[in-house]
Tab-separated table of C-alpha atoms in Angstrom:
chain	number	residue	atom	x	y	z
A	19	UNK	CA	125.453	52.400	31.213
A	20	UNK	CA	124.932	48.831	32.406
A	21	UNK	CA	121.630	50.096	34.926
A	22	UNK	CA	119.399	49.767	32.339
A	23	UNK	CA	120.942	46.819	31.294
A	24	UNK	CA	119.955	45.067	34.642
A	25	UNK	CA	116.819	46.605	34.813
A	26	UNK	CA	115.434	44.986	31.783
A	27	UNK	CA	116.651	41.705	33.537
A	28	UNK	CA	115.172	42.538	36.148
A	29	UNK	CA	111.820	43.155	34.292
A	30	UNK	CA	112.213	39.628	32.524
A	31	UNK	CA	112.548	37.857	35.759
A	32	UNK	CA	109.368	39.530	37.107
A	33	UNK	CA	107.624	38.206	33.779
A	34	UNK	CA	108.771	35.258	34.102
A	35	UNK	CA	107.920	34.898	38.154
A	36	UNK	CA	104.642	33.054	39.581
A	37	UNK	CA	103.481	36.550	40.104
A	38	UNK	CA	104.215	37.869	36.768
A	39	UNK	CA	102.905	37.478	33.204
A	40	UNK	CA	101.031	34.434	32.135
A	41	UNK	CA	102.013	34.187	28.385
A	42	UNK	CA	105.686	35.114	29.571
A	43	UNK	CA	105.536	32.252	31.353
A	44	UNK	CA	104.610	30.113	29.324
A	45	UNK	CA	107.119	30.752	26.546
A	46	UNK	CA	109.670	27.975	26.044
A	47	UNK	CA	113.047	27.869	23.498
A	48	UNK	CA	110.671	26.556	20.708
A	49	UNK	CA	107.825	28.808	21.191
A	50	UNK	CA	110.012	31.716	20.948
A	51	UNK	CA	111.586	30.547	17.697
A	52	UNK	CA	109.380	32.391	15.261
A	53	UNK	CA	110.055	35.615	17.365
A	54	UNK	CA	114.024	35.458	17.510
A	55	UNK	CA	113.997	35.006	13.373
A	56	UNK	CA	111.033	37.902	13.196
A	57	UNK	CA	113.033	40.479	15.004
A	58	UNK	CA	116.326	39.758	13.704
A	59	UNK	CA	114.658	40.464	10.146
A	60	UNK	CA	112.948	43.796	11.169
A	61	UNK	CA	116.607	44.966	12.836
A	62	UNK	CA	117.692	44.023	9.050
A	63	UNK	CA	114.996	46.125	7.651
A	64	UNK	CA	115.568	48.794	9.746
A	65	UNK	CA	119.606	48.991	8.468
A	66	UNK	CA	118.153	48.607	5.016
A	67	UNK	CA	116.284	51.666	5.597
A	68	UNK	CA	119.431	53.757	7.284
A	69	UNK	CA	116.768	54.626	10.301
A	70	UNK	CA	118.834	54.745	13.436
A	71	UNK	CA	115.658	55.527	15.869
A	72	UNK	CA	113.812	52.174	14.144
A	73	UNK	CA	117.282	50.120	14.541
A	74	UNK	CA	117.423	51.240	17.881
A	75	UNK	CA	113.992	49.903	19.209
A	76	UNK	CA	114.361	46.454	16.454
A	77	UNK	CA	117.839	45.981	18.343
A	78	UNK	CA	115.736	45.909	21.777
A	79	UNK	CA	113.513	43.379	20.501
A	80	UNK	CA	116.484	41.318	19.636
A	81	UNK	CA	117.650	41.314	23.349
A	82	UNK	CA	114.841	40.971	24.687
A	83	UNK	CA	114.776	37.817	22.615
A	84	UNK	CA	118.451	36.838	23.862
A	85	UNK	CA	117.546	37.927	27.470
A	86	UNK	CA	114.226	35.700	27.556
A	87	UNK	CA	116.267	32.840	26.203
A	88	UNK	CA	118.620	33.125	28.922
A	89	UNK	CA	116.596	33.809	31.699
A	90	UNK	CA	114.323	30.499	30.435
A	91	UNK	CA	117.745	28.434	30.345
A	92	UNK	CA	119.092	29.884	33.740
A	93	UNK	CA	115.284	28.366	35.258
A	94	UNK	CA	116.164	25.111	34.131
A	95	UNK	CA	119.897	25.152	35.031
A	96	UNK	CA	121.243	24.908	31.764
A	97	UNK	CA	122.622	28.384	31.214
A	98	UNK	CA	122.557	31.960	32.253
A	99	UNK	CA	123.043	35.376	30.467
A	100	UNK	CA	126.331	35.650	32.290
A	101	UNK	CA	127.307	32.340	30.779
A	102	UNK	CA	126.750	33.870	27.135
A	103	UNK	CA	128.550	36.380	27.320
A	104	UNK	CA	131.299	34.311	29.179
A	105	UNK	CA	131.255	32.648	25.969
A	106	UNK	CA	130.962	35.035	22.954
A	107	UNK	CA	133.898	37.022	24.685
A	108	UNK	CA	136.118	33.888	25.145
A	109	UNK	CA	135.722	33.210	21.531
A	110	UNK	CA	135.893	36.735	20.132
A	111	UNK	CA	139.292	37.108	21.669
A	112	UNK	CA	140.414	33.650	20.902
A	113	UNK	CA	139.533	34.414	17.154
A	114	UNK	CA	140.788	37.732	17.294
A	115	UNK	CA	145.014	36.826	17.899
A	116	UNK	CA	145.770	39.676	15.354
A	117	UNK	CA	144.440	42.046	18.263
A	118	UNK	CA	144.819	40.181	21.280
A	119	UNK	CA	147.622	37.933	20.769
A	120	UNK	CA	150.989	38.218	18.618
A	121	UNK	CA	149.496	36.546	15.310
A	122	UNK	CA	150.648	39.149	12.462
A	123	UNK	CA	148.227	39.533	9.571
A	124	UNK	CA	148.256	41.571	6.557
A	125	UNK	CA	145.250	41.411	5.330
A	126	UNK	CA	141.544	40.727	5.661
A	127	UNK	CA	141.611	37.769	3.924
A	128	UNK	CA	144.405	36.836	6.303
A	129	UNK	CA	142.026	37.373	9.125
A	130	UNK	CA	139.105	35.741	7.479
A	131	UNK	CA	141.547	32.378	6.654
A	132	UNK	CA	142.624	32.139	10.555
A	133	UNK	CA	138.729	32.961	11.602
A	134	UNK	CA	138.127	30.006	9.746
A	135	UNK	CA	141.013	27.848	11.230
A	136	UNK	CA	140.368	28.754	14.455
A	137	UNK	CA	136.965	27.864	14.481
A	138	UNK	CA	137.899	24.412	12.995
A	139	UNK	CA	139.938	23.528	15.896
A	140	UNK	CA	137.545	24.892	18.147
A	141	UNK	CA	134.757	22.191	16.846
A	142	UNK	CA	136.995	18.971	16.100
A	143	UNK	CA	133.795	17.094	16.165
A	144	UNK	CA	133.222	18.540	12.624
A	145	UNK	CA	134.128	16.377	10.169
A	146	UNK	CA	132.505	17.570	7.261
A	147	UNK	CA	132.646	21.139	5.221
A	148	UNK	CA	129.221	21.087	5.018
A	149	UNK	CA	128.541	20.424	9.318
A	150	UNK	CA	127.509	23.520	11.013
A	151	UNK	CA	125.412	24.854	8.456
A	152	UNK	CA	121.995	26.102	10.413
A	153	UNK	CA	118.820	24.532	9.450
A	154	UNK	CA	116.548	27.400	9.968
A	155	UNK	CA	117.978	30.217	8.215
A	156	UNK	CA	116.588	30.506	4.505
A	157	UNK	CA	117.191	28.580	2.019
A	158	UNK	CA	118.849	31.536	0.118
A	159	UNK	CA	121.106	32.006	2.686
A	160	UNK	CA	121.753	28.297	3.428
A	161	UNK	CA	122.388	28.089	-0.394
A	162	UNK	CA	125.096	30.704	-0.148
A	163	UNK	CA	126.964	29.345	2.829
A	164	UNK	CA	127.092	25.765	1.778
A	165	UNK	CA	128.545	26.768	-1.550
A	166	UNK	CA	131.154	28.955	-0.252
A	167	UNK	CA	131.826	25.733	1.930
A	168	UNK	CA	132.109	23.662	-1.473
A	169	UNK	CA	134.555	26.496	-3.408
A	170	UNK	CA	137.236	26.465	0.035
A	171	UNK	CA	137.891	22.558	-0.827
A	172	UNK	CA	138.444	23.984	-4.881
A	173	UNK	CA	134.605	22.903	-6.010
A	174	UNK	CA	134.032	25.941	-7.956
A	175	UNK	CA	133.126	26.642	-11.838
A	176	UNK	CA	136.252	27.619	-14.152
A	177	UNK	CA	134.934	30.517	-14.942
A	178	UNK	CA	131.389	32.194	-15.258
A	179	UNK	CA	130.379	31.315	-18.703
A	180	UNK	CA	130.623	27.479	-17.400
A	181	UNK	CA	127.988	29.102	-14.690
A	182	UNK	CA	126.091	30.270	-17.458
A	183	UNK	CA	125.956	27.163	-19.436
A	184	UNK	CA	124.801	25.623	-15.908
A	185	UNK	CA	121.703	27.874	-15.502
A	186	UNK	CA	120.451	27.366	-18.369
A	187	UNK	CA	120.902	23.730	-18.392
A	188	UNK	CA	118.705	23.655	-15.518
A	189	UNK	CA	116.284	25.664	-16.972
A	190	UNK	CA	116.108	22.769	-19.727
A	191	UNK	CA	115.382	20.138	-17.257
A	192	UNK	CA	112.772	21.659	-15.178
A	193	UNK	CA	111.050	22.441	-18.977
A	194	UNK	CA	111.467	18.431	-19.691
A	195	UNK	CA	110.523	17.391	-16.260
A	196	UNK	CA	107.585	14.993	-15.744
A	197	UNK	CA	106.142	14.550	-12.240
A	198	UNK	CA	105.547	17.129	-9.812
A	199	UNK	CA	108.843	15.697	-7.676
A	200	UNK	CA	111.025	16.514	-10.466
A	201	UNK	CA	109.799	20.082	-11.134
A	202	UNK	CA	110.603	20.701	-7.503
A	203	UNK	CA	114.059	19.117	-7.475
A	204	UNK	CA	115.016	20.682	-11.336
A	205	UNK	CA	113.624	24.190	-9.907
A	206	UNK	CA	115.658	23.713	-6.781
A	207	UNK	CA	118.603	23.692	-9.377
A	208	UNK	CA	117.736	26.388	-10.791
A	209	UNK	CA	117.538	28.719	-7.529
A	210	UNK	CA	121.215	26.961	-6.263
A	211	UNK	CA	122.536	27.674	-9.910
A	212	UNK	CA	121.297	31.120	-9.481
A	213	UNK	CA	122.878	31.744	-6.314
A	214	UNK	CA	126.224	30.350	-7.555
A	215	UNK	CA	126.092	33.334	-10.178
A	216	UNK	CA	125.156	35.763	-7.622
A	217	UNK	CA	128.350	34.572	-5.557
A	218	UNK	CA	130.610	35.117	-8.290
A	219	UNK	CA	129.570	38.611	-8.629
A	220	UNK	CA	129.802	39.240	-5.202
A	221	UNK	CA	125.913	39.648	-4.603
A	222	UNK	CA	124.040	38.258	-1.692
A	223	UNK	CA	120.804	36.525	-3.479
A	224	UNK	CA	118.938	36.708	-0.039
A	225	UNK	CA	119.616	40.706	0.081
A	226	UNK	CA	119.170	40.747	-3.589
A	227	UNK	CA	115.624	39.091	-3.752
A	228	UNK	CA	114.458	41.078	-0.535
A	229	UNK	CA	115.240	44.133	-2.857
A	230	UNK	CA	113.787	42.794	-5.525
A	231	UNK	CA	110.371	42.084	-2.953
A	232	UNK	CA	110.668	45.679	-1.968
A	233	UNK	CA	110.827	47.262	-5.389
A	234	UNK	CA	107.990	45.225	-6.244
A	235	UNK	CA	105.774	46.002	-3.370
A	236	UNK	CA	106.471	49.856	-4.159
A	237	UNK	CA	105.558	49.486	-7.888
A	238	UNK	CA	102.435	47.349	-7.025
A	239	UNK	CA	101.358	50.187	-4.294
A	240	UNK	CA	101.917	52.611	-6.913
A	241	UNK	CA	99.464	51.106	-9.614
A	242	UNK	CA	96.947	50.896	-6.945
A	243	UNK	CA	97.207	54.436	-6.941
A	244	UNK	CA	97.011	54.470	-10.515
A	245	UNK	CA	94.199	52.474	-11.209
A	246	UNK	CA	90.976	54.074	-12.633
A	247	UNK	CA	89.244	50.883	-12.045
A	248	UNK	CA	89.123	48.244	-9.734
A	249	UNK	CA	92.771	46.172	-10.210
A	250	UNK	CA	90.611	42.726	-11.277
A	251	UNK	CA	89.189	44.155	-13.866
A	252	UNK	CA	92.665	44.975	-16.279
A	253	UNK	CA	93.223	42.629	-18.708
A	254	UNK	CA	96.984	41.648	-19.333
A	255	UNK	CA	98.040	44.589	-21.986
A	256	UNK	CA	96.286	46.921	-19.713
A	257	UNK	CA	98.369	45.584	-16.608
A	258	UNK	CA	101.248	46.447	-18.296
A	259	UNK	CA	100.820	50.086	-19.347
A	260	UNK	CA	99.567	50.686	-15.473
A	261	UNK	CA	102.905	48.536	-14.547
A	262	UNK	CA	105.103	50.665	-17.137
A	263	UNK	CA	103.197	54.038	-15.808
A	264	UNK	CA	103.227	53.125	-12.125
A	265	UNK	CA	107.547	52.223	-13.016
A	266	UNK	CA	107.436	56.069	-14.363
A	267	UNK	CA	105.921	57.954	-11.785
A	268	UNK	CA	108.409	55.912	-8.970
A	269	UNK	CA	111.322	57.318	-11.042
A	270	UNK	CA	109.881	60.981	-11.650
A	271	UNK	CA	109.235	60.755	-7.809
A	272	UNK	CA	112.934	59.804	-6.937
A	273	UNK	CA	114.661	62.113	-9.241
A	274	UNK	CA	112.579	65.042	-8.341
A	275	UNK	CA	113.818	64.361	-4.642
């Protein structure tokens, strides 16, 4: 199991060589940033679309990313690939004392609450609920995590209606904002209102706008396909009957699957 493991290693160590490839080479941690976040969100895509062969080759990508990383650190004596997984294991069983250590549990929640503790006393330079909280995931998901943060130290609505009453409030102060500056802040509002109320129904607003992006990249394809005319030519009430059609023939396709 683990030969093709060290042959791809191998491979990235060639690449990396004087005698190997030249844009390999010149890769560094930053340069490769765009790639790690790319492939993690095309191994997503692939799950989304329940397509083991296409999960298979997107997880590849994603060690190769891991592999380059570590094989770049190792030339610079920071780290090596042996050193990460030194390190994930060490803190999977450390967090794990349900399974690995005599810590009884009874529930998921249970494990979740000494995931949490455990990791606190892992990083005691952490002062804050809000430290830790990655700068370069999206702002959806950034949104989600720091008010999950907020609700663990009891900063959370009464109920949803108060949620409600929140949302729209926003909505009435981006309408009565001025400058451009307080459009963006009052809109901003707006999204971390709306991910609030996707939290307290248990919805994940990134997964829930990349659905919504899907559906409307299908619909859109579909009135393409519809169109007796060239798309910049349909006035508004003619973009909606070829919307409204194009919304039809997706569902008559689906349910005669």
């Amino acid at each position: 199991m683990h030969k093709n493991l060290e042959d791809l290693i191998k491979t990235i160590e060639i690449l990396r060589s004087p005698n190997g490839c030249q844009w390999d080479r010149e890769q560094t941690h930053a340069t490769l940033k765009r790639n790690m976040l790319e492939e993690a969100y095309e191994a997503v895509d692939a799950i989304d679309d329940n397509d083991p062969k296409h999960l298979k080759e997107e997880l590849g990508d994603v060690l190769l990313q891991v592999i380059l990383h570590s094989q770049i650190a190792s030339e610079y004596g920071e780290f090596t690939l042996e050193d990460v997984a030194e390190g994930i294991n060490k803190k999977l069983i450390h967090r794990h004392p349900h399974v690995f250590g005599n810590t009884k549990v009874n529930s998921t929640s249970e494990i979740l609450d000494n995931w949490e503790k455990l990791k606190k006393e892992e990083k005691p330079h952490r002062t804050s609920l809000m430290d830790g909280i990655s700068k370069s995931q999206s702002a959806l998901m950034s949104a989600l995590k720091i008010s999950k943060k907020a609700v663990k130290a009891g900063f959370e609505w009464p109920n949803e209606q108060n949620l409600y009453d929140c949302f729209f409030s926003e909505i009435e102060e981006f309408k009565n904002a001025k400058t451009q500056d307080e459009k963006e802040d009052e809109l901003g509002d707006i999204l971390f209102a709306v991910v609030n109320l996707a939290r307290w129904n248990k919805i994940d607003a990134e997964q829930a706008l990349l659905r919504a992006n899907k559906k409307f990249m299908t619909r859109f394809r579909m009135m393409e396909q519809l169109a007796v005319k060239d798309l910049n030519s349909y006035n508004l009430d003619e973009y909606d009957v070829l919307w409204k059609k194009a919304k039809t023939a997706l569902k008559q396709a689906k349910e005669s699957v």
